[in-house]
Amino acid sequence: MTAPPGTPPPLAGGRDGADALRPLLGTVLEALRTGARERGGPLPAGGPEAVTARVRAALGDVLPDRGTGDHEALRTLVHTLAAGAADPADPLCAAHLHCPPLAVAAAADLAAAALNPSLDSWDQAPAASAVEALLTRALAAEFHPAAARPDALVTTGGTEANQLALLLARERHGPALTVLHGANAHHSVPRAAWLLGLPPARSIPTPTGTLHPADLADALATTTGPVLVTATAGTTDAGLVDPLPEIARLCDRHGRAELHVDAAYGGLLALSPRHRHRVAGLGRAHSVTVDLHKLGWQPVAAGLLTVPDTALLAPLAHQADYLNATDDTDAGLPDLLGRSLRTTRRPDALKIAVTLRSLGRDGLVRLIDHTCALAHALARRLDAHPGFEVHAPPTISTVLFRPAHADDEQLAALRRTLLHQGRAVLGRARADGRLWLKATLLNPRTTPGDLDTLVALLEGSTHR
């Protein structure tokens, strides 16, 4: 419903907010449906130029003199967005660590958007701040089970969490802190060292894809002063996990080395009895990065930085009188500024809390185990096929493979052709000096039949 001239448009919150949203939701849902049908596959056909042209035609004047009304604006632009999306809910959209969010999580995110709490002061987010505090401490205990006071910060993802981990280590040990990481580490680690004014991070070669303890020992032996070792539990290229127990022992033996684990991809394996052995040693880290918008099926953004003791977060304490005046804090109002470097923050904890309550531990573990099993099933199918070569059995849910008789240039061209045609979204990764196609399976509704469809599509494409 469009407001009469001179009347302010309806708001999403307040006593009447739900009534104002209800008819708009119908328009949005229908536009999502028609857009997906128009797209017809995992992404739009035609490549960047064709997609941009369609968006430009739909958008028209970005700031028109006269508005078109709520329903038309939603219908046109949501339809255009859906028709032009790379949809991770399509089984053939399997390139990146980009999960299809659960419907219950997206619905919870709508409630958060409608109420619009900001977690920079209690008086802007009374209930949301309590949800976040309870959720973060409970999840931190999963990754630091032996700790007395585990805690976690909600972040926008692995990049922010890794930056915070390096910042906290710098504040503990000073600006001469040396950051050691494997060449397999996420690019955000050396970038965070640069951003924080630390000495350039030192990369240790990982020719086998993971950080070898002997190579780390050599690097530690030639490093003076405090050190932060960054290990990886789930590399972006192949989903590999560094040998965390051995790395933790080396850090302990060194005496001045602390351990941070970037487990953005693999951290939630710790919940699965079948797979938690792969991330054994997480609890020995001084900090752990975890993303729930990967193996947690949350809408972006949903990241965590966990620590074994809440005192480790003390360097983030900050005072701004209009948000956390000392007398307010003394009177019992929670101080939220030390929970992030951001000021305005969405209540991303809500969608996570709703999901965990809805699924329970068993339900979430079933999704994790299923996607890992799908990756093994795809690897077996490809390995048994004479037309394909598999790099190695998957560690988590990523499969690296390539057509048996294609060179790197042909493989790259094949991937781009599938993208341009809108037929499949596959990633690319380099390993052992060669280029590989990458399938990252994060869709819990993918079936063995979908895997057969993907293999058949690749068979046909490689024969062209």
Tab-separated table of C-alpha atoms in Angstrom, residues 50-392:
chain	number	residue	atom	x	y	z
A	50	ALA	CA	24.293	-8.918	-20.354
A	51	VAL	CA	23.543	-8.908	-16.630
A	52	THR	CA	24.516	-5.243	-16.273
A	53	ALA	CA	22.332	-4.313	-19.234
A	54	ARG	CA	19.316	-6.049	-17.696
A	55	VAL	CA	19.894	-4.390	-14.346
A	56	ARG	CA	20.334	-0.986	-15.963
A	57	ALA	CA	17.092	-1.373	-17.889
A	58	ALA	CA	15.159	-2.409	-14.773
A	59	LEU	CA	16.667	0.203	-12.492
A	60	GLY	CA	16.221	3.164	-14.827
A	61	ASP	CA	16.653	6.463	-13.009
A	62	VAL	CA	18.220	5.615	-9.671
A	63	LEU	CA	16.661	8.699	-8.051
A	64	PRO	CA	13.484	9.503	-10.001
A	65	ASP	CA	11.628	12.760	-9.448
A	66	ARG	CA	8.493	10.846	-8.526
A	67	GLY	CA	8.464	7.459	-6.841
A	68	THR	CA	6.792	4.396	-8.319
A	69	GLY	CA	5.356	3.122	-5.052
A	70	ASP	CA	6.381	0.342	-2.703
A	71	HIS	CA	5.029	-2.665	-4.563
A	72	GLU	CA	6.305	-1.696	-7.996
A	73	ALA	CA	9.767	-0.887	-6.661
A	74	LEU	CA	9.975	-4.170	-4.811
A	75	ARG	CA	8.492	-6.198	-7.644
A	76	THR	CA	10.864	-4.774	-10.250
A	77	LEU	CA	14.138	-4.743	-8.348
A	78	VAL	CA	13.749	-7.930	-6.292
A	79	HIS	CA	12.762	-9.774	-9.454
A	80	THR	CA	15.806	-8.337	-11.225
A	81	LEU	CA	18.093	-9.272	-8.333
A	82	ALA	CA	16.773	-12.845	-8.219
A	83	ALA	CA	16.934	-13.263	-11.994
A	84	GLY	CA	20.536	-12.043	-11.921
A	85	ALA	CA	21.700	-13.952	-8.845
A	86	ALA	CA	24.297	-16.652	-8.449
A	87	ASP	CA	22.014	-18.756	-6.291
A	88	PRO	CA	23.845	-21.006	-3.790
A	89	ALA	CA	20.603	-22.930	-3.289
A	90	ASP	CA	21.041	-24.363	-6.805
A	91	PRO	CA	23.039	-27.622	-6.642
A	92	LEU	CA	25.130	-26.532	-9.630
A	93	CYS	CA	26.262	-23.353	-7.831
A	94	ALA	CA	29.239	-24.819	-5.994
A	95	ALA	CA	32.230	-22.539	-6.463
A	96	HIS	CA	32.775	-20.786	-3.183
A	97	LEU	CA	32.346	-20.947	0.581
A	98	HIS	CA	28.987	-19.297	-0.024
A	99	CYS	CA	26.193	-21.267	1.557
A	100	PRO	CA	22.453	-21.239	0.847
A	101	PRO	CA	20.941	-19.762	4.026
A	102	LEU	CA	18.274	-21.699	5.831
A	103	ALA	CA	14.789	-20.250	5.492
A	104	VAL	CA	14.414	-20.020	9.262
A	105	ALA	CA	17.635	-17.986	9.499
A	106	ALA	CA	16.522	-15.611	6.739
A	107	ALA	CA	13.154	-15.152	8.456
A	108	ALA	CA	14.903	-14.329	11.719
A	109	ASP	CA	17.079	-11.830	9.864
A	110	LEU	CA	13.915	-10.110	8.632
A	111	ALA	CA	12.813	-9.612	12.236
A	112	ALA	CA	16.223	-8.182	13.090
A	113	ALA	CA	16.023	-5.793	10.147
A	114	ALA	CA	12.500	-4.690	11.054
A	115	LEU	CA	13.372	-3.900	14.666
A	116	ASN	CA	16.784	-2.500	13.717
A	117	PRO	CA	18.581	-2.774	17.059
A	118	SER	CA	22.150	-1.518	17.093
A	119	LEU	CA	24.529	-3.254	19.461
A	120	ASP	CA	26.616	-0.263	20.453
A	121	SER	CA	24.596	0.593	23.554
A	122	TRP	CA	22.117	-1.291	25.708
A	123	ASP	CA	19.382	1.289	25.294
A	124	GLN	CA	19.338	0.585	21.529
A	125	ALA	CA	19.260	-3.206	21.886
A	126	PRO	CA	18.052	-4.471	25.274
A	127	ALA	CA	16.984	-7.976	24.256
A	128	ALA	CA	19.375	-8.282	21.327
A	129	SER	CA	22.384	-7.571	23.520
A	130	ALA	CA	21.297	-10.266	25.963
A	131	VAL	CA	20.825	-12.761	23.109
A	132	GLU	CA	24.316	-11.972	21.823
A	133	ALA	CA	25.948	-12.318	25.244
A	134	LEU	CA	24.337	-15.693	25.932
A	135	LEU	CA	24.965	-17.020	22.418
A	136	THR	CA	28.615	-15.992	22.214
A	137	ARG	CA	29.534	-17.526	25.555
A	138	ALA	CA	27.740	-20.768	24.757
A	139	LEU	CA	29.396	-21.122	21.358
A	140	ALA	CA	32.819	-20.162	22.705
A	141	ALA	CA	32.539	-23.038	25.166
A	142	GLU	CA	32.173	-25.444	22.233
A	143	PHE	CA	35.608	-24.449	20.925
A	144	HIS	CA	37.325	-24.032	24.297
A	145	PRO	CA	35.711	-26.811	26.355
A	146	ALA	CA	38.363	-26.801	29.078
A	147	ALA	CA	38.301	-23.022	29.574
A	148	ALA	CA	36.741	-21.427	32.647
A	149	ARG	CA	35.556	-18.174	31.024
A	150	PRO	CA	35.332	-18.631	27.257
A	151	ASP	CA	33.874	-15.786	25.234
A	152	ALA	CA	33.372	-14.733	21.630
A	153	LEU	CA	32.779	-11.659	19.520
A	154	VAL	CA	30.323	-11.556	16.635
A	155	THR	CA	32.080	-10.420	13.457
A	156	THR	CA	31.233	-9.878	9.820
A	157	GLY	CA	33.262	-12.959	8.934
A	158	GLY	CA	36.707	-14.456	8.842
A	159	THR	CA	38.489	-11.343	7.646
A	160	GLU	CA	37.298	-9.205	10.557
A	161	ALA	CA	37.860	-12.034	13.036
A	162	ASN	CA	41.437	-12.567	11.848
A	163	GLN	CA	42.106	-8.835	12.059
A	164	LEU	CA	40.805	-8.782	15.622
A	165	ALA	CA	42.948	-11.785	16.558
A	166	LEU	CA	46.094	-10.025	15.351
A	167	LEU	CA	45.039	-6.781	17.028
A	168	LEU	CA	44.534	-8.489	20.390
A	169	ALA	CA	47.902	-10.236	20.084
A	170	ARG	CA	49.584	-6.934	19.221
A	171	GLU	CA	48.042	-5.277	22.257
A	172	ARG	CA	49.310	-8.093	24.473
A	173	HIS	CA	52.840	-8.187	23.062
A	174	GLY	CA	53.534	-4.853	21.373
A	175	PRO	CA	54.197	-3.689	17.819
A	176	ALA	CA	57.249	-5.923	17.320
A	177	LEU	CA	55.012	-9.003	17.204
A	178	THR	CA	56.016	-11.442	14.449
A	179	VAL	CA	53.164	-13.153	12.614
A	180	LEU	CA	54.029	-16.567	11.136
A	181	HIS	CA	51.577	-18.280	8.816
A	182	GLY	CA	51.553	-20.974	6.194
A	183	ALA	CA	51.410	-20.044	2.544
A	184	ASN	CA	48.009	-21.740	2.656
A	185	ALA	CA	46.621	-19.087	5.022
A	186	HIS	CA	43.777	-16.784	4.061
A	187	HIS	CA	44.924	-13.533	2.496
A	188	SER	CA	43.380	-11.588	5.373
A	189	VAL	CA	46.178	-12.682	7.728
A	190	PRO	CA	49.134	-10.888	6.072
A	191	ARG	CA	46.809	-8.040	5.185
A	192	ALA	CA	45.837	-7.634	8.839
A	193	ALA	CA	49.523	-7.446	9.804
A	194	TRP	CA	49.961	-4.661	7.245
A	195	LEU	CA	46.815	-2.878	8.409
A	196	LEU	CA	47.929	-2.972	12.051
A	197	GLY	CA	51.421	-1.676	11.378
A	198	LEU	CA	53.104	-4.928	12.379
A	199	PRO	CA	56.264	-6.200	10.711
A	200	PRO	CA	55.416	-7.941	7.421
A	201	ALA	CA	53.928	-11.342	8.167
A	202	ARG	CA	56.263	-14.225	7.387
A	203	SER	CA	54.920	-16.927	5.118
A	204	ILE	CA	56.111	-20.510	5.513
A	205	PRO	CA	55.911	-22.602	2.315
A	206	THR	CA	53.222	-25.304	2.310
A	207	PRO	CA	54.036	-27.446	-0.739
A	208	THR	CA	51.684	-30.214	0.429
A	209	GLY	CA	48.881	-27.765	1.163
A	210	THR	CA	49.229	-27.715	4.958
A	211	LEU	CA	51.714	-26.218	7.399
A	212	HIS	CA	54.375	-28.823	8.217
A	213	PRO	CA	55.453	-28.821	11.885
A	214	ALA	CA	59.145	-29.208	11.015
A	215	ASP	CA	59.032	-26.103	8.828
A	216	LEU	CA	57.253	-24.178	11.565
A	217	ALA	CA	59.846	-25.347	14.098
A	218	ASP	CA	62.627	-24.022	11.860
A	219	ALA	CA	60.852	-20.666	11.529
A	220	LEU	CA	60.293	-20.408	15.278
A	221	ALA	CA	63.940	-21.234	15.959
A	222	THR	CA	65.061	-18.224	13.918
A	223	THR	CA	62.462	-15.813	15.336
A	224	THR	CA	63.187	-13.599	18.311
A	225	GLY	CA	60.595	-11.843	20.403
A	226	PRO	CA	56.889	-12.579	20.648
A	227	VAL	CA	55.240	-14.594	17.878
A	228	LEU	CA	51.682	-15.228	16.743
A	229	VAL	CA	51.404	-18.436	14.739
A	230	THR	CA	48.325	-18.543	12.526
A	231	ALA	CA	47.188	-22.015	11.520
A	232	THR	CA	44.298	-22.878	9.220
A	233	ALA	CA	41.450	-25.339	9.730
A	234	GLY	CA	39.837	-25.407	6.310
A	235	THR	CA	41.781	-23.711	3.535
A	236	THR	CA	39.794	-21.789	0.949
A	237	ASP	CA	41.341	-23.713	-1.949
A	238	ALA	CA	40.972	-27.325	-0.817
A	239	GLY	CA	39.497	-27.325	2.688
A	240	LEU	CA	42.703	-28.702	4.196
A	241	VAL	CA	43.403	-28.602	7.938
A	242	ASP	CA	46.823	-27.914	9.409
A	243	PRO	CA	48.084	-30.400	12.058
A	244	LEU	CA	46.791	-28.372	14.984
A	245	PRO	CA	47.944	-30.524	17.940
A	246	GLU	CA	51.543	-30.560	16.697
A	247	ILE	CA	51.465	-26.842	15.976
A	248	ALA	CA	50.050	-26.121	19.452
A	249	ARG	CA	52.830	-28.176	21.038
A	250	LEU	CA	55.467	-26.232	19.111
A	251	CYS	CA	53.965	-22.936	20.275
A	252	ASP	CA	53.985	-24.139	23.893
A	253	ARG	CA	57.587	-25.314	23.601
A	254	HIS	CA	58.739	-22.020	22.085
A	255	GLY	CA	57.569	-20.096	25.137
A	256	ARG	CA	56.791	-16.786	23.439
A	257	ALA	CA	54.568	-18.078	20.666
A	258	GLU	CA	50.774	-17.934	20.770
A	259	LEU	CA	48.416	-19.753	18.423
A	260	HIS	CA	45.506	-18.372	16.428
A	261	VAL	CA	43.496	-20.772	14.284
A	262	ASP	CA	41.549	-19.524	11.297
A	263	ALA	CA	38.764	-22.105	11.345
A	264	ALA	CA	36.296	-19.985	9.376
A	265	TYR	CA	35.510	-22.982	7.166
A	266	GLY	CA	36.231	-26.000	9.336
A	267	GLY	CA	35.487	-24.799	12.855
A	268	LEU	CA	31.967	-26.193	13.066
A	269	LEU	CA	33.317	-29.703	12.454
A	270	ALA	CA	34.005	-29.559	16.202
A	271	LEU	CA	30.268	-30.165	16.750
A	272	SER	CA	30.247	-33.417	14.765
A	273	PRO	CA	31.268	-36.662	16.509
A	274	ARG	CA	32.127	-38.041	13.070
A	275	HIS	CA	34.386	-35.176	12.023
A	276	ARG	CA	35.630	-33.359	15.133
A	277	HIS	CA	38.895	-35.303	15.097
A	278	ARG	CA	39.839	-33.283	12.021
A	279	VAL	CA	39.988	-30.090	14.103
A	280	ALA	CA	41.424	-31.572	17.291
A	281	GLY	CA	43.566	-28.943	18.981
A	282	LEU	CA	41.253	-25.978	18.452
A	283	GLY	CA	40.806	-25.647	22.202
A	284	ARG	CA	44.531	-25.003	22.666
A	285	ALA	CA	44.451	-21.790	20.615
A	286	HIS	CA	44.462	-18.300	22.098
A	287	SER	CA	41.816	-17.357	19.535
A	288	VAL	CA	39.729	-19.102	16.873
A	289	THR	CA	37.933	-17.697	13.840
A	290	VAL	CA	34.629	-19.400	12.935
A	291	ASP	CA	32.091	-18.503	10.251
A	292	LEU	CA	28.483	-19.600	10.504
A	293	HIS	CA	27.767	-18.305	7.004
A	294	LYS	CA	29.712	-21.305	5.722
A	295	LEU	CA	28.942	-24.628	7.443
A	296	GLY	CA	26.293	-22.921	9.612
A	297	TRP	CA	23.943	-21.940	6.748
A	298	GLN	CA	23.383	-18.370	7.902
A	299	PRO	CA	22.737	-15.300	5.765
A	300	VAL	CA	25.838	-13.144	5.506
A	301	ALA	CA	27.199	-11.974	7.872
A	302	ALA	CA	27.706	-14.400	10.751
A	303	GLY	CA	31.279	-14.710	11.995
A	304	LEU	CA	32.859	-15.278	15.401
A	305	LEU	CA	36.190	-14.757	17.089
A	306	THR	CA	36.363	-17.042	20.124
A	307	VAL	CA	38.806	-16.869	23.033
A	308	PRO	CA	39.325	-19.135	26.066
A	309	ASP	CA	39.127	-16.280	28.565
A	310	THR	CA	37.036	-13.142	28.336
A	311	ALA	CA	39.954	-11.188	29.834
A	312	LEU	CA	41.733	-11.574	26.477
A	313	LEU	CA	39.166	-9.165	25.015
A	314	ALA	CA	40.054	-6.386	27.470
A	315	PRO	CA	42.157	-4.378	24.947
A	316	LEU	CA	38.963	-3.637	23.020
A	317	ALA	CA	37.500	-1.659	25.933
A	318	HIS	CA	36.513	1.839	24.837
A	319	GLN	CA	34.539	4.683	26.365
A	320	ALA	CA	32.242	7.158	24.644
A	321	ASP	CA	30.070	9.063	27.075
A	322	TYR	CA	26.941	9.054	24.926
A	323	LEU	CA	27.050	5.250	24.639
A	324	ASN	CA	28.612	3.863	27.818
A	325	ALA	CA	28.901	6.629	30.375
A	326	THR	CA	30.757	5.474	33.473
A	327	ASP	CA	27.848	6.126	35.818
A	328	ASP	CA	25.505	4.135	33.547
A	329	THR	CA	27.921	1.213	33.541
A	330	ASP	CA	28.337	1.448	37.315
A	331	ALA	CA	24.546	1.423	37.617
A	332	GLY	CA	24.373	-1.897	35.762
A	333	LEU	CA	23.757	-1.004	32.095
A	334	PRO	CA	25.838	-3.409	29.962
A	335	ASP	CA	28.862	-1.884	28.212
A	336	LEU	CA	28.771	-3.046	24.578
A	337	LEU	CA	31.517	-0.944	22.987
A	338	GLY	CA	34.204	-3.457	23.909
A	339	ARG	CA	32.424	-6.168	21.927
A	340	SER	CA	33.601	-4.890	18.549
A	341	LEU	CA	35.647	-2.265	16.739
A	342	ARG	CA	32.449	-1.345	14.940
A	343	THR	CA	30.023	1.080	16.536
A	344	THR	CA	26.729	0.421	14.775
A	345	ARG	CA	26.214	-3.347	14.647
A	346	ARG	CA	23.361	-5.511	13.441
A	347	PRO	CA	21.988	-8.210	15.784
A	348	ASP	CA	23.469	-11.043	13.733
A	349	ALA	CA	23.331	-13.241	16.828
A	350	LEU	CA	19.544	-13.502	16.508
A	351	LYS	CA	19.456	-15.551	13.306
A	352	ILE	CA	22.143	-17.863	14.717
A	353	ALA	CA	20.232	-18.330	17.961
A	354	VAL	CA	16.977	-19.026	16.110
A	355	THR	CA	18.711	-21.591	13.900
A	356	LEU	CA	20.308	-23.405	16.818
A	357	ARG	CA	17.016	-23.500	18.706
A	358	SER	CA	15.175	-24.722	15.610
A	359	LEU	CA	17.633	-27.449	14.579
A	360	GLY	CA	19.282	-28.353	17.853
A	361	ARG	CA	22.745	-29.845	17.962
A	362	ASP	CA	21.624	-33.049	16.238
A	363	GLY	CA	19.971	-31.206	13.366
A	364	LEU	CA	22.967	-29.004	12.682
A	365	VAL	CA	25.353	-31.961	12.855
A	366	ARG	CA	23.211	-33.873	10.341
A	367	LEU	CA	23.619	-31.002	7.861
A	368	ILE	CA	27.379	-30.887	8.417
A	369	ASP	CA	27.778	-34.642	8.032
A	370	HIS	CA	25.562	-34.727	4.945
A	371	THR	CA	27.504	-32.083	3.056
A	372	CYS	CA	30.816	-33.769	3.901
A	373	ALA	CA	29.400	-37.087	2.670
A	374	LEU	CA	28.254	-35.441	-0.564
A	375	ALA	CA	31.795	-34.239	-1.230
A	376	HIS	CA	33.144	-37.764	-0.802
A	377	ALA	CA	30.420	-39.091	-3.097
A	378	LEU	CA	31.316	-36.572	-5.806
A	379	ALA	CA	35.012	-37.367	-5.464
A	380	ARG	CA	34.288	-41.096	-5.876
A	381	ARG	CA	32.149	-40.481	-8.958
A	382	LEU	CA	34.819	-38.350	-10.603
A	383	ASP	CA	37.666	-40.631	-9.573
A	384	ALA	CA	35.913	-43.614	-11.152
A	385	HIS	CA	35.330	-41.690	-14.385
A	386	PRO	CA	38.062	-42.040	-17.025
A	387	GLY	CA	37.496	-38.487	-18.165
A	388	PHE	CA	38.410	-36.833	-14.851
A	389	GLU	CA	41.228	-36.646	-12.350
A	390	VAL	CA	40.658	-35.942	-8.642
A	391	HIS	CA	43.397	-34.155	-6.724
A	392	ALA	CA	42.791	-35.894	-3.372
